[in-house]
CSV table of C-alpha atoms in Angstrom, one decimal:
chain,number,residue,atom,x,y,z
A,1,MET,CA,22.1,51.4,-133.8
A,2,SER,CA,19.8,49.0,-135.7
A,3,LEU,CA,18.8,49.3,-139.4
A,4,PRO,CA,15.1,49.3,-140.3
A,5,THR,CA,13.6,46.0,-141.4
A,6,GLU,CA,13.8,45.8,-145.1
A,7,ALA,CA,10.3,46.2,-146.6
A,8,ASN,CA,9.9,43.1,-148.9
A,9,THR,CA,6.7,41.5,-149.8
A,10,GLN,CA,8.2,37.9,-149.9
A,11,PHE,CA,10.0,38.5,-146.6
A,12,ALA,CA,6.8,39.8,-145.1
A,13,GLU,CA,5.3,36.3,-145.3
A,14,TYR,CA,8.0,34.9,-143.0
A,15,ALA,CA,7.6,34.9,-139.3
A,16,HIS,CA,10.7,36.9,-138.7
A,17,PRO,CA,11.3,39.0,-141.8
A,18,GLU,CA,13.8,41.3,-139.8
A,19,ARG,CA,16.3,38.3,-140.2
A,20,LEU,CA,16.7,38.4,-144.1
A,21,VAL,CA,18.0,41.1,-146.3
A,22,SER,CA,17.8,41.0,-150.2
A,23,THR,CA,21.0,41.6,-152.4
A,24,ALA,CA,19.3,44.9,-153.6
A,25,TRP,CA,18.7,46.0,-149.9
A,26,LEU,CA,22.4,45.2,-149.0
A,27,ALA,CA,23.6,47.2,-152.2
A,28,GLU,CA,21.7,50.1,-151.2
A,29,ASN,CA,22.7,50.1,-147.5
A,30,LEU,CA,26.3,49.3,-148.0
A,31,GLY,CA,28.2,51.9,-145.8
A,32,ALA,CA,25.4,52.7,-143.6
A,33,GLU,CA,26.2,53.6,-140.1
A,34,GLY,CA,25.7,50.6,-137.8
A,35,LEU,CA,25.9,48.0,-140.5
A,36,VAL,CA,28.7,45.4,-140.6
A,37,VAL,CA,28.6,42.9,-143.5
A,38,VAL,CA,30.2,39.5,-142.6
A,39,GLU,CA,31.3,36.9,-145.2
A,40,SER,CA,31.6,33.2,-143.9
A,41,ASN,CA,32.5,30.5,-146.4
A,42,GLU,CA,33.4,27.0,-146.6
A,43,ASP,CA,36.4,27.6,-148.8
A,44,ILE,CA,38.3,30.1,-146.6
A,45,LEU,CA,40.2,31.6,-149.5
A,46,LEU,CA,37.1,32.6,-151.5
A,47,TYR,CA,36.9,36.0,-149.6
A,48,ASN,CA,40.3,36.8,-150.6
A,49,THR,CA,39.5,36.2,-154.2
A,50,GLY,CA,36.8,39.2,-154.0
A,51,HIS,CA,34.2,40.2,-151.5
A,52,ILE,CA,31.5,42.6,-151.2
A,53,PRO,CA,32.9,46.0,-150.6
A,54,GLY,CA,33.5,46.7,-146.8
A,55,ALA,CA,32.8,43.1,-145.9
A,56,VAL,CA,34.8,41.5,-143.0
A,57,LYS,CA,35.6,37.7,-143.1
A,58,ILE,CA,34.9,35.3,-140.3
A,59,ASP,CA,36.4,31.9,-140.6
A,60,TRP,CA,34.1,29.3,-138.9
A,61,HIS,CA,37.1,27.0,-138.2
A,62,THR,CA,39.7,29.3,-136.7
A,63,ASP,CA,37.6,32.2,-135.5
A,64,LEU,CA,34.5,30.6,-134.1
A,65,ASN,CA,35.8,27.2,-132.9
A,66,ASP,CA,38.0,26.9,-129.7
A,67,GLU,CA,41.1,25.1,-130.9
A,68,TYR,CA,41.3,22.6,-127.8
A,69,THR,CA,37.9,22.1,-126.5
A,70,ARG,CA,35.7,21.0,-129.6
A,71,ASP,CA,33.5,23.9,-128.6
A,72,TYR,CA,32.8,27.5,-129.5
A,73,VAL,CA,34.9,30.3,-128.4
A,74,ASP,CA,34.0,31.8,-124.9
A,75,GLY,CA,32.7,35.2,-124.2
A,76,ALA,CA,36.2,37.0,-124.0
A,77,ALA,CA,37.3,35.4,-127.3
A,78,PHE,CA,34.0,36.4,-129.0
A,79,ALA,CA,34.1,39.8,-127.7
A,80,ALA,CA,37.7,40.2,-129.0
A,81,LEU,CA,36.6,38.7,-132.5
A,82,MET,CA,33.8,41.2,-132.6
A,83,ALA,CA,35.9,44.2,-131.6
A,84,ALA,CA,38.6,43.2,-134.2
A,85,LYS,CA,35.8,43.0,-136.8
A,86,GLY,CA,34.4,46.3,-136.0
A,87,ILE,CA,31.1,44.8,-134.5
A,88,SER,CA,29.5,46.4,-131.5
A,89,ARG,CA,26.7,44.9,-129.5
A,90,GLU,CA,24.2,47.2,-131.4
A,91,SER,CA,25.6,46.7,-134.8
A,92,THR,CA,23.3,45.4,-137.4
A,93,VAL,CA,25.2,42.4,-138.8
A,94,VAL,CA,24.4,40.9,-142.2
A,95,ILE,CA,26.0,37.5,-143.0
A,96,TYR,CA,26.5,35.9,-146.4
A,97,GLY,CA,28.5,33.1,-147.7
A,98,ASP,CA,29.2,30.2,-150.4
A,99,LYS,CA,27.2,27.0,-150.8
A,100,SER,CA,23.7,28.6,-150.3
A,101,ASN,CA,24.7,30.4,-146.9
A,102,TRP,CA,25.5,27.0,-145.0
A,103,TRP,CA,28.3,28.7,-143.1
A,104,ALA,CA,26.6,32.0,-143.1
A,105,ALA,CA,23.7,30.3,-141.2
A,106,TYR,CA,26.1,28.6,-138.9
A,107,ALA,CA,27.8,31.8,-138.0
A,108,MET,CA,24.6,33.5,-137.4
A,109,TRP,CA,23.6,30.7,-135.2
A,110,VAL,CA,26.9,31.2,-133.2
A,111,PHE,CA,26.0,34.9,-132.9
A,112,THR,CA,22.7,33.9,-131.5
A,113,LEU,CA,24.4,31.8,-128.8
A,114,PHE,CA,25.9,35.0,-127.7
A,115,GLY,CA,22.6,36.8,-127.9
A,116,HIS,CA,23.6,39.2,-130.5
A,117,GLU,CA,20.5,40.8,-131.2
A,118,ASP,CA,20.4,41.9,-134.8
A,119,VAL,CA,21.9,39.5,-137.1
A,120,ARG,CA,20.5,39.0,-140.8
A,121,LEU,CA,21.2,36.6,-143.7
A,122,LEU,CA,21.7,37.7,-147.1
A,123,ASN,CA,19.1,35.8,-149.1
A,124,GLY,CA,20.9,34.0,-151.7
A,125,GLY,CA,24.3,34.5,-150.4
A,126,ARG,CA,27.5,35.0,-152.2
A,127,ASP,CA,26.5,33.3,-155.5
A,128,LYS,CA,23.4,35.5,-156.0
A,129,TRP,CA,25.3,38.6,-155.3
A,130,ILE,CA,27.9,37.5,-158.1
A,131,ALA,CA,25.1,36.2,-160.4
A,132,GLU,CA,23.5,39.6,-160.4
A,133,GLY,CA,26.9,41.2,-161.5
A,134,ARG,CA,27.2,43.4,-158.3
A,135,GLU,CA,30.5,44.6,-157.2
A,136,LEU,CA,33.2,42.6,-155.5
A,137,THR,CA,36.6,44.0,-154.3
A,138,ARG,CA,40.0,42.8,-153.0
A,139,ASP,CA,40.5,45.8,-151.1
A,140,LYS,CA,41.6,45.0,-147.5
A,141,VAL,CA,39.1,45.9,-145.0
A,142,SER,CA,40.4,47.6,-141.8
A,143,PRO,CA,37.4,48.2,-139.6
A,144,ALA,CA,37.8,50.7,-136.8
A,145,PRO,CA,38.0,48.5,-133.5
A,146,ALA,CA,34.7,48.4,-131.8
A,147,GLN,CA,33.7,47.9,-128.0
A,148,TYR,CA,32.0,44.6,-127.4
A,149,PRO,CA,31.0,43.3,-124.0
A,150,VAL,CA,32.0,39.9,-122.7
A,151,ILE,CA,28.7,37.9,-122.9
A,152,GLU,CA,28.4,34.5,-121.6
A,153,ARG,CA,27.4,32.0,-124.2
A,154,ASP,CA,24.0,30.8,-123.7
A,155,ASP,CA,23.9,27.0,-125.0
A,156,THR,CA,20.5,26.1,-123.5
A,157,VAL,CA,17.9,27.6,-125.9
A,158,ILE,CA,19.2,26.8,-129.5
A,159,ARG,CA,21.9,24.2,-128.9
A,160,ALA,CA,21.5,20.4,-128.0
A,161,PHE,CA,24.1,18.2,-126.7
A,162,LEU,CA,24.1,14.4,-127.1
A,163,PRO,CA,22.7,13.6,-123.8
A,164,GLU,CA,19.8,15.9,-124.5
A,165,VAL,CA,19.3,14.4,-127.8
A,166,LEU,CA,19.2,10.9,-126.1
A,167,ALA,CA,16.6,12.4,-123.9
A,168,HIS,CA,14.7,13.8,-126.8
A,169,LEU,CA,14.2,10.5,-128.7
A,170,GLY,CA,10.7,10.1,-129.6
A,171,GLN,CA,10.1,13.8,-130.2
A,172,PRO,CA,10.3,15.8,-133.4
A,173,MET,CA,13.8,15.6,-135.0
A,174,ILE,CA,15.0,16.5,-138.6
A,175,ASP,CA,17.9,15.0,-140.2
A,176,VAL,CA,18.9,17.5,-142.9
A,177,ARG,CA,21.6,15.3,-144.7
A,178,SER,CA,21.3,13.6,-148.0
A,179,THR,CA,19.0,10.6,-148.5
A,180,GLU,CA,22.1,8.4,-148.8
A,181,GLU,CA,23.7,9.7,-145.6
A,182,TYR,CA,20.0,9.2,-143.8
A,183,THR,CA,19.7,5.6,-145.0
A,184,GLY,CA,23.1,4.7,-144.1
A,185,GLU,CA,24.1,3.8,-147.6
A,186,ARG,CA,27.1,6.1,-147.1
A,187,THR,CA,28.6,7.5,-144.0
A,188,HIS,CA,29.6,10.8,-145.4
A,189,MET,CA,28.0,13.6,-147.8
A,190,ALA,CA,28.9,13.3,-151.5
A,191,ASN,CA,32.3,14.7,-152.1
A,192,TYR,CA,33.4,14.4,-148.5
A,193,PRO,CA,34.4,10.9,-148.3
A,194,GLU,CA,37.1,11.4,-145.7
A,195,GLU,CA,34.8,12.6,-143.1
A,196,GLY,CA,33.1,9.3,-142.6
A,197,THR,CA,32.0,7.7,-139.3
A,198,LEU,CA,31.9,4.1,-138.0
A,199,ARG,CA,28.3,3.7,-138.7
A,200,GLY,CA,25.9,5.0,-141.3
A,201,GLY,CA,22.2,5.7,-140.7
A,202,HIS,CA,20.1,8.2,-138.7
A,203,ILE,CA,19.0,9.0,-135.2
A,204,PRO,CA,15.8,6.9,-134.5
A,205,GLY,CA,12.7,8.8,-135.2
A,206,ALA,CA,14.4,11.6,-137.0
A,207,ALA,CA,12.4,12.8,-140.3
A,208,SER,CA,14.5,13.1,-143.5
A,209,VAL,CA,14.4,16.7,-144.8
A,210,PRO,CA,17.5,17.4,-146.9
A,211,TRP,CA,18.5,21.1,-146.2
A,212,SER,CA,18.6,21.7,-150.1
A,213,ARG,CA,14.8,21.4,-150.2
A,214,SER,CA,14.3,24.6,-148.3
A,215,ALA,CA,16.5,26.5,-151.0
A,216,ALA,CA,15.6,27.3,-154.6
A,217,GLU,CA,17.9,27.1,-157.5
A,218,ASP,CA,19.4,30.4,-156.8
A,219,GLY,CA,20.1,29.8,-153.2
A,220,THR,CA,17.3,31.9,-151.9
A,221,PHE,CA,14.9,30.6,-149.4
A,222,ARG,CA,11.5,29.1,-150.5
A,223,SER,CA,8.3,31.0,-150.0
A,224,ARG,CA,6.6,30.6,-146.6
A,225,ALA,CA,3.7,28.3,-148.3
A,226,GLU,CA,6.4,26.0,-149.8
A,227,LEU,CA,8.2,25.7,-146.5
A,228,GLU,CA,5.1,25.0,-144.6
A,229,ALA,CA,4.2,22.2,-147.0
A,230,LEU,CA,7.6,20.7,-146.6
A,231,TYR,CA,8.2,20.9,-142.8
A,232,LEU,CA,4.6,21.0,-141.4
A,233,ASP,CA,2.6,18.9,-143.8
A,234,GLU,CA,5.2,16.5,-144.9
A,235,ALA,CA,7.6,16.1,-142.0
A,236,GLY,CA,4.7,16.7,-139.5
A,237,LEU,CA,6.0,19.5,-137.4
A,238,LYS,CA,3.6,21.7,-135.6
A,239,ALA,CA,3.5,24.9,-133.5
A,240,GLY,CA,4.6,24.3,-130.0
A,241,ASP,CA,7.0,21.3,-131.1
A,242,ASP,CA,10.4,21.0,-129.3
A,243,ILE,CA,12.6,20.3,-132.4
A,244,VAL,CA,16.0,19.1,-132.9
A,245,THR,CA,18.0,19.4,-136.1
A,246,TYR,CA,21.3,17.8,-137.1
A,247,CYS,CA,23.4,17.0,-140.0
A,248,ARG,CA,27.2,15.9,-140.1
A,249,ILE,CA,29.0,18.6,-138.2
A,250,GLY,CA,26.1,21.3,-137.7
A,251,GLU,CA,26.5,23.6,-140.5
A,252,ARG,CA,23.9,22.4,-142.8
A,253,SER,CA,21.4,22.0,-139.8
A,254,SER,CA,21.9,25.7,-139.0
A,255,HIS,CA,20.7,26.3,-142.3
A,256,THR,CA,17.3,24.4,-141.5
A,257,TRP,CA,17.4,25.9,-137.8
A,258,PHE,CA,17.1,29.2,-139.6
A,259,VAL,CA,14.4,28.2,-141.7
A,260,LEU,CA,12.4,26.7,-138.7
A,261,ALA,CA,13.1,29.3,-136.2
A,262,HIS,CA,13.1,32.5,-138.2
A,263,LEU,CA,11.1,31.9,-141.4
A,264,LEU,CA,8.6,29.5,-139.9
A,265,GLY,CA,8.6,30.9,-136.6
A,266,LEU,CA,8.6,27.7,-134.6
A,267,GLU,CA,9.5,28.6,-131.0
A,268,LYS,CA,11.7,25.8,-129.9
A,269,VAL,CA,14.2,24.7,-132.4
A,270,ARG,CA,17.7,23.5,-131.1
A,271,ASN,CA,20.6,22.5,-133.4
A,272,TYR,CA,22.7,19.5,-132.4
A,273,ASP,CA,26.1,20.4,-133.6
A,274,GLY,CA,27.7,17.4,-132.5
A,275,SER,CA,25.6,15.8,-135.2
A,276,TRP,CA,26.3,12.6,-137.0
A,277,THR,CA,30.0,13.0,-136.6
A,278,GLU,CA,29.5,12.6,-132.9
A,279,TRP,CA,26.3,10.3,-132.8
A,280,GLY,CA,27.7,7.9,-135.5
A,281,ASN,CA,30.6,7.2,-133.5
A,282,ALA,CA,29.4,7.4,-130.0
A,283,VAL,CA,29.4,4.2,-127.8
A,284,ARG,CA,25.9,2.8,-126.7
A,285,VAL,CA,23.9,5.1,-128.9
A,286,PRO,CA,21.2,3.8,-131.1
A,287,ILE,CA,20.8,4.3,-134.8
A,288,VAL,CA,18.5,3.2,-137.5
A,289,LYS,CA,19.4,2.1,-140.9
A,290,GLY,CA,17.2,2.4,-144.0
A,291,ILE,CA,14.5,4.9,-145.4
A,292,GLU,CA,12.1,4.7,-142.2
A,293,PRO,CA,12.5,7.0,-139.3
A,294,GLY,CA,12.2,4.1,-137.0
A,295,VAL,CA,11.7,4.2,-133.2
A,296,ALA,CA,14.0,4.5,-130.1
A,297,PRO,CA,14.9,1.1,-128.6
A,298,VAL,CA,13.0,0.6,-125.3
A,299,GLY,CA,14.8,2.0,-122.3
A,300,ARG,CA,17.0,4.2,-124.4
A,301,GLY,CA,14.7,7.4,-124.5
A,302,ALA,CA,14.2,9.8,-121.8
B,1,MET,CA,62.0,16.0,-143.5
B,2,SER,CA,62.2,18.9,-146.2
B,3,GLY,CA,65.7,17.6,-147.0
B,4,THR,CA,64.1,14.6,-148.9
B,5,LEU,CA,61.9,16.9,-151.1
B,6,PRO,CA,63.1,17.5,-154.6
B,7,GLY,CA,64.5,21.1,-155.0
B,8,PRO,CA,61.5,23.1,-156.5
B,9,LEU,CA,59.0,21.6,-154.0
B,10,ALA,CA,61.5,22.2,-151.1
B,11,GLU,CA,61.7,25.9,-152.1
B,12,ILE,CA,58.0,26.2,-152.2
B,13,VAL,CA,57.7,24.5,-148.7
B,14,ASN,CA,60.3,27.0,-147.5
B,15,ASP,CA,58.5,29.8,-148.9
B,16,PHE,CA,55.5,28.9,-146.9
B,17,ILE,CA,57.1,28.4,-143.5
B,18,GLU,CA,59.2,31.6,-143.9
B,19,VAL,CA,56.3,33.8,-144.0
B,20,PRO,CA,54.2,34.6,-140.9
B,21,GLU,CA,51.3,32.1,-140.3
B,22,ASN,CA,48.8,34.8,-141.1
B,23,GLU,CA,50.2,35.4,-144.5
B,24,ARG,CA,50.5,31.8,-145.6
B,25,LEU,CA,46.9,31.9,-147.0
B,26,GLU,CA,47.7,34.9,-149.0
B,27,LEU,CA,50.6,32.9,-150.5
B,28,LEU,CA,48.3,29.8,-151.1
B,29,LEU,CA,45.8,32.2,-152.9
B,30,GLU,CA,48.7,33.6,-155.2
B,31,PHE,CA,49.5,29.9,-156.1
B,32,SER,CA,45.8,29.1,-156.7
B,33,GLU,CA,45.9,32.0,-159.3
B,34,GLU,CA,48.8,30.6,-161.2
B,35,LEU,CA,47.3,27.3,-161.8
B,36,PRO,CA,47.7,27.0,-165.6
B,37,ALA,CA,44.5,26.0,-167.6
B,38,LEU,CA,44.2,22.6,-169.1
B,39,PRO,CA,45.6,22.0,-172.5
B,40,GLU,CA,43.2,21.3,-175.1
B,41,ARG,CA,43.9,17.7,-175.4
B,42,PHE,CA,42.2,17.4,-172.0
B,43,THR,CA,39.4,19.8,-172.2
B,44,GLN,CA,38.5,17.9,-175.3
B,45,HIS,CA,38.8,14.6,-173.5
B,46,PRO,CA,37.7,15.0,-169.8
B,47,GLU,CA,37.6,11.1,-169.5
B,48,LEU,CA,41.3,11.2,-169.5
B,49,LEU,CA,41.2,13.1,-166.1
B,50,GLU,CA,40.9,11.3,-162.7
B,51,GLN,CA,38.7,12.8,-160.1
B,52,VAL,CA,40.2,13.3,-156.8
B,53,VAL,CA,37.0,12.5,-154.8
B,54,GLU,CA,38.8,13.2,-151.4
B,55,CYS,CA,38.8,17.0,-152.1
B,56,GLN,CA,35.9,19.0,-150.9
B,57,THR,CA,35.2,20.5,-154.4
B,58,PRO,CA,35.6,18.8,-157.8
B,59,LEU,CA,39.3,18.4,-158.7
B,60,PHE,CA,40.5,16.5,-161.6
B,61,LEU,CA,44.0,15.6,-162.4
B,62,ALA,CA,46.0,14.0,-165.4
B,63,LEU,CA,49.6,12.9,-165.6
B,64,GLU,CA,52.1,12.2,-168.5
B,65,LEU,CA,55.5,10.6,-168.6
B,66,ALA,CA,58.0,11.6,-170.9
B,67,ASP,CA,59.4,9.0,-173.2
B,68,THR,CA,62.9,9.2,-171.8
B,69,GLU,CA,65.0,7.2,-169.4
B,70,ALA,CA,64.0,9.6,-166.4
B,71,ARG,CA,60.3,9.4,-167.4
B,72,GLU,CA,59.9,13.1,-166.4
B,73,VAL,CA,56.4,13.8,-165.1
B,74,SER,CA,53.8,16.3,-166.5
B,75,LEU,CA,51.1,17.3,-164.2
B,76,PHE,CA,47.6,18.8,-165.3
B,77,PHE,CA,44.8,20.0,-162.9
B,78,SER,CA,41.3,21.3,-163.3
B,79,ALA,CA,39.4,22.8,-160.4
B,80,PRO,CA,36.7,25.7,-160.5
B,81,PRO,CA,37.5,29.2,-159.5
B,82,GLU,CA,35.1,29.0,-156.6
B,83,ALA,CA,37.5,26.4,-155.0
B,84,PRO,CA,40.6,28.5,-154.5
B,85,THR,CA,42.0,26.4,-151.5
B,86,THR,CA,41.8,23.3,-153.9
B,87,ARG,CA,43.4,25.2,-156.7
B,88,GLY,CA,46.1,26.5,-154.5
B,89,PHE,CA,47.0,22.8,-153.4
B,90,ALA,CA,46.9,21.8,-157.0
B,91,SER,CA,49.3,24.7,-158.1
B,92,VAL,CA,51.9,24.0,-155.2
B,93,LEU,CA,52.1,20.3,-156.5
B,94,ALA,CA,52.1,21.4,-160.2
B,95,GLN,CA,55.0,24.0,-159.6
B,96,GLY,CA,56.8,21.6,-157.4
B,97,LEU,CA,56.8,18.6,-159.2
B,98,ASP,CA,56.2,19.1,-162.8
B,99,GLY,CA,59.1,18.0,-165.1
B,100,LEU,CA,60.8,16.2,-162.3
B,101,PRO,CA,61.9,12.4,-163.0
B,102,ALA,CA,59.3,9.9,-162.0
B,103,ALA,CA,61.6,8.4,-159.3
B,104,GLU,CA,61.9,11.7,-157.6
B,105,VAL,CA,58.1,12.4,-157.5
B,106,LEU,CA,57.7,8.8,-155.7
B,107,ARG,CA,60.3,9.8,-153.0
B,108,VAL,CA,58.1,12.7,-152.0
B,109,PRO,CA,56.9,11.9,-148.4
B,110,ASP,CA,53.2,11.2,-148.3
B,111,ASP,CA,52.7,13.7,-145.6
B,112,MET,CA,54.4,16.4,-147.4
B,113,PRO,CA,51.3,18.7,-147.4
B,114,ASN,CA,51.7,18.8,-143.7
B,115,GLN,CA,54.9,20.6,-144.2
B,116,LEU,CA,53.4,23.7,-145.4
B,117,GLY,CA,52.6,25.1,-142.1
B,118,LEU,CA,48.9,25.2,-143.0
B,119,THR,CA,47.5,22.7,-140.6
B,120,ARG,CA,46.1,25.1,-138.2
B,121,ALA,CA,44.6,27.5,-140.8
B,122,LEU,CA,42.8,24.7,-142.8
B,123,THR,CA,40.7,21.8,-141.5
B,124,PRO,CA,42.2,18.4,-141.4
B,125,LEU,CA,39.7,17.5,-144.2
B,126,ARG,CA,41.3,20.0,-146.7
B,127,MET,CA,44.9,18.7,-145.7
B,128,ARG,CA,43.5,15.2,-146.5
B,129,GLY,CA,42.5,16.6,-149.9
B,130,MET,CA,45.9,17.6,-150.8
B,131,THR,CA,47.5,14.4,-149.4
B,132,SER,CA,45.1,12.5,-151.7
B,133,MET,CA,46.2,14.5,-154.8
B,134,LEU,CA,49.9,13.5,-154.0
B,135,GLY,CA,48.8,10.0,-153.5
B,136,ARG,CA,46.9,9.7,-156.6
B,137,ILE,CA,49.9,11.1,-158.5
B,138,LYS,CA,52.3,8.6,-156.9
B,139,ARG,CA,49.7,5.8,-157.7
B,140,GLN,CA,49.4,6.6,-161.3
B,141,ILE,CA,53.0,6.7,-161.7
B,142,ARG,CA,53.5,3.2,-160.1
B,143,GLU,CA,50.8,1.8,-162.2
B,144,ARG,CA,52.5,2.9,-165.4
B,145,LEU,CA,56.1,2.2,-164.2
B,146,PRO,CA,55.9,-1.1,-162.5
B,147,GLU,CA,59.8,-1.2,-162.4
B,148,ALA,CA,59.7,2.1,-160.4
B,149,ALA,CA,57.3,0.7,-157.9
B,150,ALA,CA,59.5,-2.3,-157.1
């Protein structure tokens, strides 16, 4: 059973307003039948320090990733996870998290790989909820187990793998990392020095639009007009484009995937979750250093 | 391996590995809440703290050595409340090493964080953050006590 879309004048500007809820809407709808709130953070202990009443925790590392295959869980494991969290196929799932919803967007993207229909982000995430002085609790949440069907993951629509990105060279691509990572000045993001790669730089032809430019100071998304100025006017994307986003491990680029696909309504946006961690280390894969997007070496594209 | 750990740290490691894997994070959370606030001499002088840049969230540490023969180590940490994992690690090291003779701290195996039984629950990046905290503590001791490093 799906909850109605929030009536919100700012959200109404977006292509898919049904994909967002405000903190006020969530506060009013907590406990509604058919709603499951999910917290997904980078710091996996953060949920335990206090969470939105009734929210369940999903850990991207241990819940969504398969331990042995460097891939997401399969349909059976996803169904088991959903059942344990009290999520049915018809549930309205609202996801929020720390760091401007990076991991929340990442979780949403994985839900989308399994075709979960009604999954929404909490605009502004955990920080905004706290900044507004809204309730947090440490109460243990024990959801009634739900039934969830085993769905085969569909990686063809919103996910890109390395060979597909190689074939995509010369077409629109957005690198959402920091400028220093894009130019190759550093091989990791600020404060994450150990997660470096052998080479620094970017995928040939990728435009640099750091993810943070799509978010306001309070972590909420910028207006449709601001997002259009950024991605359409500045980065040159246009309706009908086939677009690939990437970052370092795929979480920040999930945030941009959300912006492009759901807020701007671009039809074909794929997240390359292998991202720079894979590309920067792969053999016989071209890179570009410096601030210019660059072009693919001859014979390396599609 | 835990046989080579100093007593208080060995006890903490045992506490971790004796609880079921799914309760270890709760234990780490308890540690994060027990991390003492910085004394005023450091809050007034943040330049005395060294940042452990390997941690995913800002963590700063400082170390003092007693003016005694054993040069007992005092440890001080600072990390924000929205970084409970990092705070938890710092608290484990503070409770496990604070007050020990410098030579004993230097004998702690570099891979001690891996003995806590958290390597499946936490990403390798997190574990490296804790390893780096320990590494910096030992480096600071060596820099101040050249004879201990020999």
